Short mmCIF file of C-alpha atoms and ligand atoms in Angstrom, two decimals:
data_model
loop_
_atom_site.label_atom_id
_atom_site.label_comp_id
_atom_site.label_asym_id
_atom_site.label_seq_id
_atom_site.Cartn_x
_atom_site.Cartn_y
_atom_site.Cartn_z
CA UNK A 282 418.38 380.19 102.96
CA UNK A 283 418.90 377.64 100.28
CA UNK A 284 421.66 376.47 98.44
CA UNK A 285 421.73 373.97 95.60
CA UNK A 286 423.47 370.62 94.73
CA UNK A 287 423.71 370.61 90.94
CA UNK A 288 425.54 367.40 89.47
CA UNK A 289 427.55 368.40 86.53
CA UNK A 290 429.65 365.43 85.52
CA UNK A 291 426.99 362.43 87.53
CA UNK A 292 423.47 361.58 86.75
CA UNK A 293 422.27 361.73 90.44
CA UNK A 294 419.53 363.68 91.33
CA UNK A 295 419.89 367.64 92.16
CA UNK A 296 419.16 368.65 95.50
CA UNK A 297 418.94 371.94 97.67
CA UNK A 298 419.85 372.35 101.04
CA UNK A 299 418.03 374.40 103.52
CA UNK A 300 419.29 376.32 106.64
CA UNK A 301 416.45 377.15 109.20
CA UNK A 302 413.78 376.58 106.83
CA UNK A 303 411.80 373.87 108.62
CA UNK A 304 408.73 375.37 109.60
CA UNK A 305 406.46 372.78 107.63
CA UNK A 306 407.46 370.01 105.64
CA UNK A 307 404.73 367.66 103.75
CA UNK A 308 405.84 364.42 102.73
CA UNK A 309 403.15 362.53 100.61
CA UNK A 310 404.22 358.87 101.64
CA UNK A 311 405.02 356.84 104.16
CA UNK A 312 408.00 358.18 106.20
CA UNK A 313 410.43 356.52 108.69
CA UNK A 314 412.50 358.52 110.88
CA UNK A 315 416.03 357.13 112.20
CA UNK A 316 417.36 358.66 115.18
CA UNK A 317 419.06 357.57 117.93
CA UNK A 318 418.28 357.88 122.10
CA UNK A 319 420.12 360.86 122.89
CA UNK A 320 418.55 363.14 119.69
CA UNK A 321 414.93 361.36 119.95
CA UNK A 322 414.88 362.80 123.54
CA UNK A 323 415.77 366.36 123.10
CA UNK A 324 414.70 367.25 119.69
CA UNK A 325 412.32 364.65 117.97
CA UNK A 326 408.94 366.39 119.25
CA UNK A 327 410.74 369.48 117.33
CA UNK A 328 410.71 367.63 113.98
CA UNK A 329 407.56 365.94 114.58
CA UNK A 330 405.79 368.93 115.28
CA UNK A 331 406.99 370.25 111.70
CA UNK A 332 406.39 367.10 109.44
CA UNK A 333 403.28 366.19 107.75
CA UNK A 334 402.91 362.64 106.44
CA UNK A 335 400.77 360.02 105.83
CA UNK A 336 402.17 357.71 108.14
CA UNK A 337 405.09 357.70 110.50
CA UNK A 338 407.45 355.51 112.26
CA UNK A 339 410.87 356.24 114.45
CA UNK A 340 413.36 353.98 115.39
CA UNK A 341 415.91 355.19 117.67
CA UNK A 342 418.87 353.41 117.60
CA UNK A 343 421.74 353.25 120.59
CA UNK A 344 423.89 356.62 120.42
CA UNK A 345 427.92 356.65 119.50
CA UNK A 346 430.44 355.45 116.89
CA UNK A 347 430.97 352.03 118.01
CA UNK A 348 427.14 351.21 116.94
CA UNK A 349 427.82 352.49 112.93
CA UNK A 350 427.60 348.82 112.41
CA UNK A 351 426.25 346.17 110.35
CA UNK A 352 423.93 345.23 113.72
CA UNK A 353 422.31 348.61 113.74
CA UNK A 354 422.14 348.93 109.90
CA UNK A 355 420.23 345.86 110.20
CA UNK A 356 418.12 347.26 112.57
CA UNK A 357 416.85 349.98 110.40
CA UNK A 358 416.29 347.65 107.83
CA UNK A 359 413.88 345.31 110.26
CA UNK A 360 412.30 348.45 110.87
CA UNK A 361 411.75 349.35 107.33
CA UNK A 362 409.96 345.70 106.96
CA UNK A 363 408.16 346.16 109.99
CA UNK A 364 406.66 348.94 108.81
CA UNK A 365 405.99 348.02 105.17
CA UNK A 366 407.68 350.40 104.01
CA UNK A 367 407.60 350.52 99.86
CA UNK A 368 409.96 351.82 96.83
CA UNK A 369 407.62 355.22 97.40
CA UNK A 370 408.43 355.47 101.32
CA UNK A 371 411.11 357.86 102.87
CA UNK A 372 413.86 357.44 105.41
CA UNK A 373 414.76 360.40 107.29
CA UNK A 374 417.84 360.66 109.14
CA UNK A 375 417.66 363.05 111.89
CA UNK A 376 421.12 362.87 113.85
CA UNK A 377 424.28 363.64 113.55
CA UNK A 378 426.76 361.93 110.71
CA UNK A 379 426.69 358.41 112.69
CA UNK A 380 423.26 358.63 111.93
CA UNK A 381 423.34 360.14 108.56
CA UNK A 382 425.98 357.73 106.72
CA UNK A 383 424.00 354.77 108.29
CA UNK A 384 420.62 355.97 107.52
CA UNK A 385 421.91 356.62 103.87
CA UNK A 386 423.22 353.30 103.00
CA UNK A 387 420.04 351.69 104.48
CA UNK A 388 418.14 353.74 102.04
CA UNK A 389 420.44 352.51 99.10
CA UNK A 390 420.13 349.45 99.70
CA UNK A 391 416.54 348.58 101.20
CA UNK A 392 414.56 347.42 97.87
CA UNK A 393 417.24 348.45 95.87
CA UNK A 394 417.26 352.35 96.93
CA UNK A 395 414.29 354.24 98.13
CA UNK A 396 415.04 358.27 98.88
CA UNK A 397 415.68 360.06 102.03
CA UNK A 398 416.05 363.34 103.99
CA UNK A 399 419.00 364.28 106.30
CA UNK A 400 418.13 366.18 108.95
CA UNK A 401 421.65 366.92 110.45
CA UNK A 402 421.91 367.88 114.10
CA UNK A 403 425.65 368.21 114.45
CA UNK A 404 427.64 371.28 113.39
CA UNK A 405 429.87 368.51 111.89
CA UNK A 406 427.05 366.50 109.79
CA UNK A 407 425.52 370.17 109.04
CA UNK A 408 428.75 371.38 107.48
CA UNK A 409 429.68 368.29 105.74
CA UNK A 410 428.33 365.04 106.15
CA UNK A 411 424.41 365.36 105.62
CA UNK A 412 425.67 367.09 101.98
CA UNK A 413 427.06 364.75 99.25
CA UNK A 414 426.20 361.69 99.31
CA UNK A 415 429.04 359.46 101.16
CA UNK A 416 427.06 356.70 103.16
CA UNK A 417 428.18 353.52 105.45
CA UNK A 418 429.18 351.84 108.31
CA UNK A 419 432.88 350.59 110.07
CA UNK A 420 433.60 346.93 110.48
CA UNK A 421 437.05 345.47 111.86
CA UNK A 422 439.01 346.47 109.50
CA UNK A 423 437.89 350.12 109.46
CA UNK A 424 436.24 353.28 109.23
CA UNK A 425 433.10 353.20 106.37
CA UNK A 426 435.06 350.56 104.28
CA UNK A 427 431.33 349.72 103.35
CA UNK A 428 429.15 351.86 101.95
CA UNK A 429 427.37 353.66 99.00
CA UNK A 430 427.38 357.20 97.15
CA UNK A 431 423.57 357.58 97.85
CA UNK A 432 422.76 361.45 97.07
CA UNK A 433 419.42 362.56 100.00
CA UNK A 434 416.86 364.30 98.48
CA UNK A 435 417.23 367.22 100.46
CA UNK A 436 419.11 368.62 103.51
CA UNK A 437 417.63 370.34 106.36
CA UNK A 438 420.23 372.17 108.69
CA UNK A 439 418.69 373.74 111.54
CA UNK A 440 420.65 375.89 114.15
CA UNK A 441 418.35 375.74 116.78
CA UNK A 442 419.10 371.84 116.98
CA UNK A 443 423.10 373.16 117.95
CA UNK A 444 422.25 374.73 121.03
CA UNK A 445 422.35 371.20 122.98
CA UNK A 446 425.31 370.32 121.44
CA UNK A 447 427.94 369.46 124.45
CA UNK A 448 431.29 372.46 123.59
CA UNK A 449 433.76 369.69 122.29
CA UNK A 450 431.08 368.31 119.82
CA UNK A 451 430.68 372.28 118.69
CA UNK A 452 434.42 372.72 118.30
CA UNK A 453 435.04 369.35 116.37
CA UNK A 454 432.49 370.32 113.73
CA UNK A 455 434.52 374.04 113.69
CA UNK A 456 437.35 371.63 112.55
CA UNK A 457 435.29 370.76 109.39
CA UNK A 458 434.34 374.60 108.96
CA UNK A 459 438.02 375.54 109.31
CA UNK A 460 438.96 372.95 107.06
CA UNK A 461 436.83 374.13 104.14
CA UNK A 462 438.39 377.56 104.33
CA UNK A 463 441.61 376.68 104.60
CA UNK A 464 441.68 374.88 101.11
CA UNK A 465 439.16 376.88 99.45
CA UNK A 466 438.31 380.10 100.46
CA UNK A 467 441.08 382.86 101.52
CA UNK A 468 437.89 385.17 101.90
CA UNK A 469 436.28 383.17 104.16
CA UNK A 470 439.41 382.18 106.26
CA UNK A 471 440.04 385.42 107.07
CA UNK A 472 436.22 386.21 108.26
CA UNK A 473 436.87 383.47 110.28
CA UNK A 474 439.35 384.99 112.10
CA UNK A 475 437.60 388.37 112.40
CA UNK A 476 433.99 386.58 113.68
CA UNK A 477 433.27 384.55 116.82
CA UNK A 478 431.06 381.26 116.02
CA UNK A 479 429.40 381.59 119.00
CA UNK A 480 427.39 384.10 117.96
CA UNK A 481 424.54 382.90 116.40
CA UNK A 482 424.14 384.65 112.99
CA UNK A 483 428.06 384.20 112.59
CA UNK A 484 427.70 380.78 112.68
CA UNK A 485 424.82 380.76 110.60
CA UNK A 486 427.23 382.52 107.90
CA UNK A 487 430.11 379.83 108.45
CA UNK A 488 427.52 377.02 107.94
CA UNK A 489 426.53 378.31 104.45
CA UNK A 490 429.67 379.27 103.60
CA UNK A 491 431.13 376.00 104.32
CA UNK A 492 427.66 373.89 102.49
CA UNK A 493 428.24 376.40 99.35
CA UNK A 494 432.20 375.22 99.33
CA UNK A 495 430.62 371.46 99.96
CA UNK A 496 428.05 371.44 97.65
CA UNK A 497 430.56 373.07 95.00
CA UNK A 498 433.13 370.36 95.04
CA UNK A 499 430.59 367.74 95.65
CA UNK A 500 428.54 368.94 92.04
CA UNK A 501 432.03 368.95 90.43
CA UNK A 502 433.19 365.24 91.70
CA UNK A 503 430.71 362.99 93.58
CA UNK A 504 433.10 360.41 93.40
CA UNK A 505 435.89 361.73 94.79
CA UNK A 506 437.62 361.06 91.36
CA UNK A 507 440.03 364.42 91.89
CA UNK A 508 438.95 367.95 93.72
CA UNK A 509 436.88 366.17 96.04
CA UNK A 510 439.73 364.50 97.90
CA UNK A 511 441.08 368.08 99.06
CA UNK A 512 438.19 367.58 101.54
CA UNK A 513 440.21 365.06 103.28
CA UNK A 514 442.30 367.78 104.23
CA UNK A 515 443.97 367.04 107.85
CA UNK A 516 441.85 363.43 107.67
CA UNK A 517 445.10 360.98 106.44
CA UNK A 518 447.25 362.02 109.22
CA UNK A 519 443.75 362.20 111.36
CA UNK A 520 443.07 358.28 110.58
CA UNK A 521 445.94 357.43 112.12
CA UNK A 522 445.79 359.06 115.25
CA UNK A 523 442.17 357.87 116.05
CA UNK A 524 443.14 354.68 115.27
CA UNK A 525 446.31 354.85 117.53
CA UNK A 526 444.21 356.06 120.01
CA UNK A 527 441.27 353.56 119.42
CA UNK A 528 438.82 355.75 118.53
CA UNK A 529 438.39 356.51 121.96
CA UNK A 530 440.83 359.62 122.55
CA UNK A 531 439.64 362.15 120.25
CA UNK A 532 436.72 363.25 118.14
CA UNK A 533 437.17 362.88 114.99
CA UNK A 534 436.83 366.73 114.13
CA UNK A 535 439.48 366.92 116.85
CA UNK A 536 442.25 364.78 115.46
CA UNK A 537 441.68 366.42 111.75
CA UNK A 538 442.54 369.55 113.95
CA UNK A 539 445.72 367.48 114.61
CA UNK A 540 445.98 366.65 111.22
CA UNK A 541 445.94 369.74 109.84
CA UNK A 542 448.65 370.99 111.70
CA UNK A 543 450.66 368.01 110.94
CA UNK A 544 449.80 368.29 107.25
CA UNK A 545 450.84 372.29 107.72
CA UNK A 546 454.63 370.99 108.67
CA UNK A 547 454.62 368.90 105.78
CA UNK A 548 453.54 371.94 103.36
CA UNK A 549 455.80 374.13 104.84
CA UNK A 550 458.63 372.06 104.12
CA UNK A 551 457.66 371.96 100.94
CA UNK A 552 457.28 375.25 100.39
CA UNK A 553 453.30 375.51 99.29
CA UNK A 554 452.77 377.43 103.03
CA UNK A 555 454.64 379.94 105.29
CA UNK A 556 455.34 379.55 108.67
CA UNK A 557 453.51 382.16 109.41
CA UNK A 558 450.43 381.05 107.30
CA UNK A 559 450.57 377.51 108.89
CA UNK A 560 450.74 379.98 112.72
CA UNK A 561 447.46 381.90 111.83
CA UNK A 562 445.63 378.03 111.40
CA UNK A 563 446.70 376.72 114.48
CA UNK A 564 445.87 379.65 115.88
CA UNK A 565 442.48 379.74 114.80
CA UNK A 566 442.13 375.82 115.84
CA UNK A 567 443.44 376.71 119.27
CA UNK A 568 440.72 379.29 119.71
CA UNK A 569 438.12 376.58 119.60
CA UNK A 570 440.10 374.56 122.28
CA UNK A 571 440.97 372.00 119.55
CA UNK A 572 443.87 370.26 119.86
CA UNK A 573 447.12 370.98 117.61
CA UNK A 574 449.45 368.19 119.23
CA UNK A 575 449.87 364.73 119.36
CA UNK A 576 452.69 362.58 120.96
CA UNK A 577 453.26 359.93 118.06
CA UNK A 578 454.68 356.94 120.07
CA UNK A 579 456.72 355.98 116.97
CA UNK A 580 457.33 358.06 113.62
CA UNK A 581 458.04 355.05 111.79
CA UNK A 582 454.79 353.14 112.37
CA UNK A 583 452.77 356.36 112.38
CA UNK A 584 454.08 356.33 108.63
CA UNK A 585 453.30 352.99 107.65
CA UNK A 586 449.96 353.12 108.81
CA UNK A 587 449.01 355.79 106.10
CA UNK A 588 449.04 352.55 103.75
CA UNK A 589 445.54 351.24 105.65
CA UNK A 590 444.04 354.49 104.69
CA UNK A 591 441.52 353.23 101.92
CA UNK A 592 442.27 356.83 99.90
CA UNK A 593 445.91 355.58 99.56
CA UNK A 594 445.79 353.88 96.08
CA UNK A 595 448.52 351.59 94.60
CA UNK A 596 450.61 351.61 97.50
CA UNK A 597 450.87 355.52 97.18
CA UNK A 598 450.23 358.15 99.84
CA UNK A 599 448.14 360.72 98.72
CA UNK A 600 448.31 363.95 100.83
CA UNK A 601 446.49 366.87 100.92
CA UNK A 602 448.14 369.79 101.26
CA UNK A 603 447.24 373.57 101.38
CA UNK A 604 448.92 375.81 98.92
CA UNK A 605 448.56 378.80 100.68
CA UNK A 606 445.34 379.68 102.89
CA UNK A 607 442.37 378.86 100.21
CA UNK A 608 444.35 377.30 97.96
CA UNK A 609 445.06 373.45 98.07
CA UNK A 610 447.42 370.54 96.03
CA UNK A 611 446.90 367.15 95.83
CA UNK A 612 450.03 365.15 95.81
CA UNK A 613 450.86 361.32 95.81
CA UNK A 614 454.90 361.83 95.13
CA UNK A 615 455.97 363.19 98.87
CA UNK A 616 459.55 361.75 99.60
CA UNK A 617 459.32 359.77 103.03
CA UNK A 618 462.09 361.30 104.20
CA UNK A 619 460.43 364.44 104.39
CA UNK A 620 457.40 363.42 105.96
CA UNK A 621 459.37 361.78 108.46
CA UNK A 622 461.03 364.53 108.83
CA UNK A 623 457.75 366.76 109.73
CA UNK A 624 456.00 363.92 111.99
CA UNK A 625 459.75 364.13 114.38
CA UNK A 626 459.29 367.68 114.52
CA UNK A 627 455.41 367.54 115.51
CA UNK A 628 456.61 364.34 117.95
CA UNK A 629 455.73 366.06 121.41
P1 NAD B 959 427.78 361.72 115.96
O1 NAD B 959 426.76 361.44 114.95
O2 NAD B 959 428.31 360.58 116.75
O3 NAD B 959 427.22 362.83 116.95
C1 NAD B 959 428.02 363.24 118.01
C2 NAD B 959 427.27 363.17 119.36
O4 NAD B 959 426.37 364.27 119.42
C3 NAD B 959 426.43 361.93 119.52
O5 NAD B 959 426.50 361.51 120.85
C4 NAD B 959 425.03 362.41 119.20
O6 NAD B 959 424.02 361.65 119.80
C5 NAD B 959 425.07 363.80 119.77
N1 NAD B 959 424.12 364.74 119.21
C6 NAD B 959 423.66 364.82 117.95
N2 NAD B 959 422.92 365.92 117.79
C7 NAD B 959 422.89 366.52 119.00
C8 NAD B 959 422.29 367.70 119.48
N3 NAD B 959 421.61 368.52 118.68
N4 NAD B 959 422.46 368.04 120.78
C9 NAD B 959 423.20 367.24 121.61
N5 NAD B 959 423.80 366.12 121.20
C10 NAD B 959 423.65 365.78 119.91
O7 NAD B 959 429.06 362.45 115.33
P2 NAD B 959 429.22 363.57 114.19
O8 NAD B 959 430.43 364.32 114.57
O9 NAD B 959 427.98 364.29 113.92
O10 NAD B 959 429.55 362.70 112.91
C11 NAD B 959 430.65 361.84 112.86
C12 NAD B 959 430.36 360.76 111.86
O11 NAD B 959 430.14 361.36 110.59
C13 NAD B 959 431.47 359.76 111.67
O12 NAD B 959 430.93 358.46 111.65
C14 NAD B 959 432.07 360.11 110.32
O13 NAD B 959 432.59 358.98 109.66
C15 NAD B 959 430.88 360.67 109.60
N6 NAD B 959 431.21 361.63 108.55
C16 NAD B 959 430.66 361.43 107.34
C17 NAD B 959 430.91 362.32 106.31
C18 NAD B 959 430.24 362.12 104.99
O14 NAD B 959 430.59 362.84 104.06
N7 NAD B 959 429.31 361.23 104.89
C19 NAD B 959 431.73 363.43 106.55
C20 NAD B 959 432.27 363.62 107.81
C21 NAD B 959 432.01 362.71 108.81
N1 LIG B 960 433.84 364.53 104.15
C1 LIG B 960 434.49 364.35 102.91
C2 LIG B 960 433.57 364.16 101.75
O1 LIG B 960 432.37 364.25 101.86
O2 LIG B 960 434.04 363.91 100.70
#
């Protein structure tokens, strides 16, 4: 199956991306591969044993969140030296999104942008971060406040590559699948409901389902300039819990779960969702174990903290909200008392 990545406001190169399609792949040039300890040991021999290259390296980094840092970025970039890599060599990333938004802005930046290949083995990089182009690393004072829109030159998703994934990593990445259908696609919400993701060819349907919704909003707005915002659907109210929580508490496909609930309240109050609409979501959430709660130790600061989220321009929140299931509205102009009002009642 292949579906296509066709810019039609950016210059960046079109792309396709391919689910279980990686029986052979030839690669004319030098190639490294960037993965990290916990992905080199269970599935690199899998990728190896497909790609064809004229020469290639791996560097496998240390696995988790706390390492999408300049530190490791820098060691893919000694690596890239090491090797001798040129303008004409590849990167591949071959991880999930840690792996994916660091391998990507090494590639955009190491002799001023040399292609590469994501290779997502998440369902959460699979479903939405190997596909459009968002790149980076965290520092202190965030989550990728550094980074690049550097587009891959393909994306391979393969399912077999799921079937190690621990349960909670395989429910936050439903989070992301959830989240595409809520805001986009009644159709597809409502199959959703009807279809269990555990069975294999279901959840090969969600995951092209959810890269056609991707890839559509991505072609439309790489820069997140308008429509592709509504993909941080669930993620303002989600930046504040994981950073309440330190990053330690929840997954970050498990506190968008949060925030879309929390974002729900706010849409219901504002009449754009009904009750009963906002029910069906957290039902479907709930199915996949995901959390829908989250004790916010004070409403207040939960509030101001939206203003370190680096999508909130000008001093002015901007929420995402779902106008009905597969329909969505961007707002910046939601009175404070209101959203106070919904963060008390989701206060636990
Ligand atoms: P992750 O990359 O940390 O992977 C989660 C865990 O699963 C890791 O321990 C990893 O080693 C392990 N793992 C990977 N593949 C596995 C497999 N097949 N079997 C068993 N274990 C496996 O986390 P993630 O959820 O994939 O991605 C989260 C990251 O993606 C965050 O840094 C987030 O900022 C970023 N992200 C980027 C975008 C984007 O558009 N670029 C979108 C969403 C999220
Ligand atoms: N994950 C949000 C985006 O790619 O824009």
């Amino acid at each position: 199956m292949k579906i296509d990545v066709i810019f039609t406001q950016t210059t960046s190169q079109d792309y396709s991306v391919y689910i279980d399609e990686l029986t052979q792949l030839t690669l004319n040039t030098k190639v490294l591969i960037v993965t990290n300890t916990t992905v080199q040991k269970l599935h690199l021999q899998t990728l190896l044993t497909a790609l064809k290259t004229n020469e290639c390296f791996v560097v496998a980094l240390p696995d988790g969140e706390s390492y999408k840092n300049f530190e490791t970025l820098s060691q893919i970039l000694e690596a890239c030296f090491e090797h001798r890599l040129d303008r004409k060599s590849l990167l591949i990333a071959f991880g999930g999104g840690v792996i994916g938004d660091m391998t990507g802005f090494a590639a955009s930046i190491y002799q001023r942008g040399i292609n590469f290949i994501q290779v997502p083995t998440t369902l959460l990089s699979q479903v939405d971060a190997s596909v459009g182009g968002k790149t980076g690393i965290n520092n202190a004072y965030g989550k990728n406040l550094i980074g690049s829109f550097w587009q891959p030159q393909a994306v391979y998703c393969e399912t077999t590559f799921l079937k190690t994934l621990p349960p909670r990593e395989f429910s936050a990445g439903v989070a992301e699948i959830i989240k595409m259908a809520v805001t986009f696609d009644k159709d597809f919400f409502q199959w959703l409901e009807t279809h269990d993701l555990s069975v294999d060819e279901n959840l090969k349907m969600a995951i092209a389902k959810s890269i056609e919704t991707k890839a559509r909003v991505v072609s439309m707005d790489e820069r997140e300039e308008g429509i592709r915002a509504v993909l941080n659907y669930g993620h303002t109210f989600a930046h504040v819990i994981e950073n309440q929580t330190k990053y330690t508490t929840y997954l970050h496909g498990e506190a968008v779960a949060i925030g879309m609930v929390m974002a729900n309240k706010l849409a219901c109050k504002l009449g754009l969702l009904s009750l009963e609409e906002a029910k069906r979501i957290q039902t479907l959430l709930e199915r996949y174990a995901l959390p829908t709660a989250y004790a916010i130790p004070c409403v207040e600061a939960f509030y101001d903290a939206f203003f370190l989220d680096k999508k909130s321009a000008h001093a002015k929140i901007k929420f995402i909200l779902a106008k009905g299931i597969g329909g969505h509205l961007i707002s910046d102009n939601v009175p404070k008392e209101l959203v106070l009002e919904s963060l008390k009642e989701i206060h636990v």
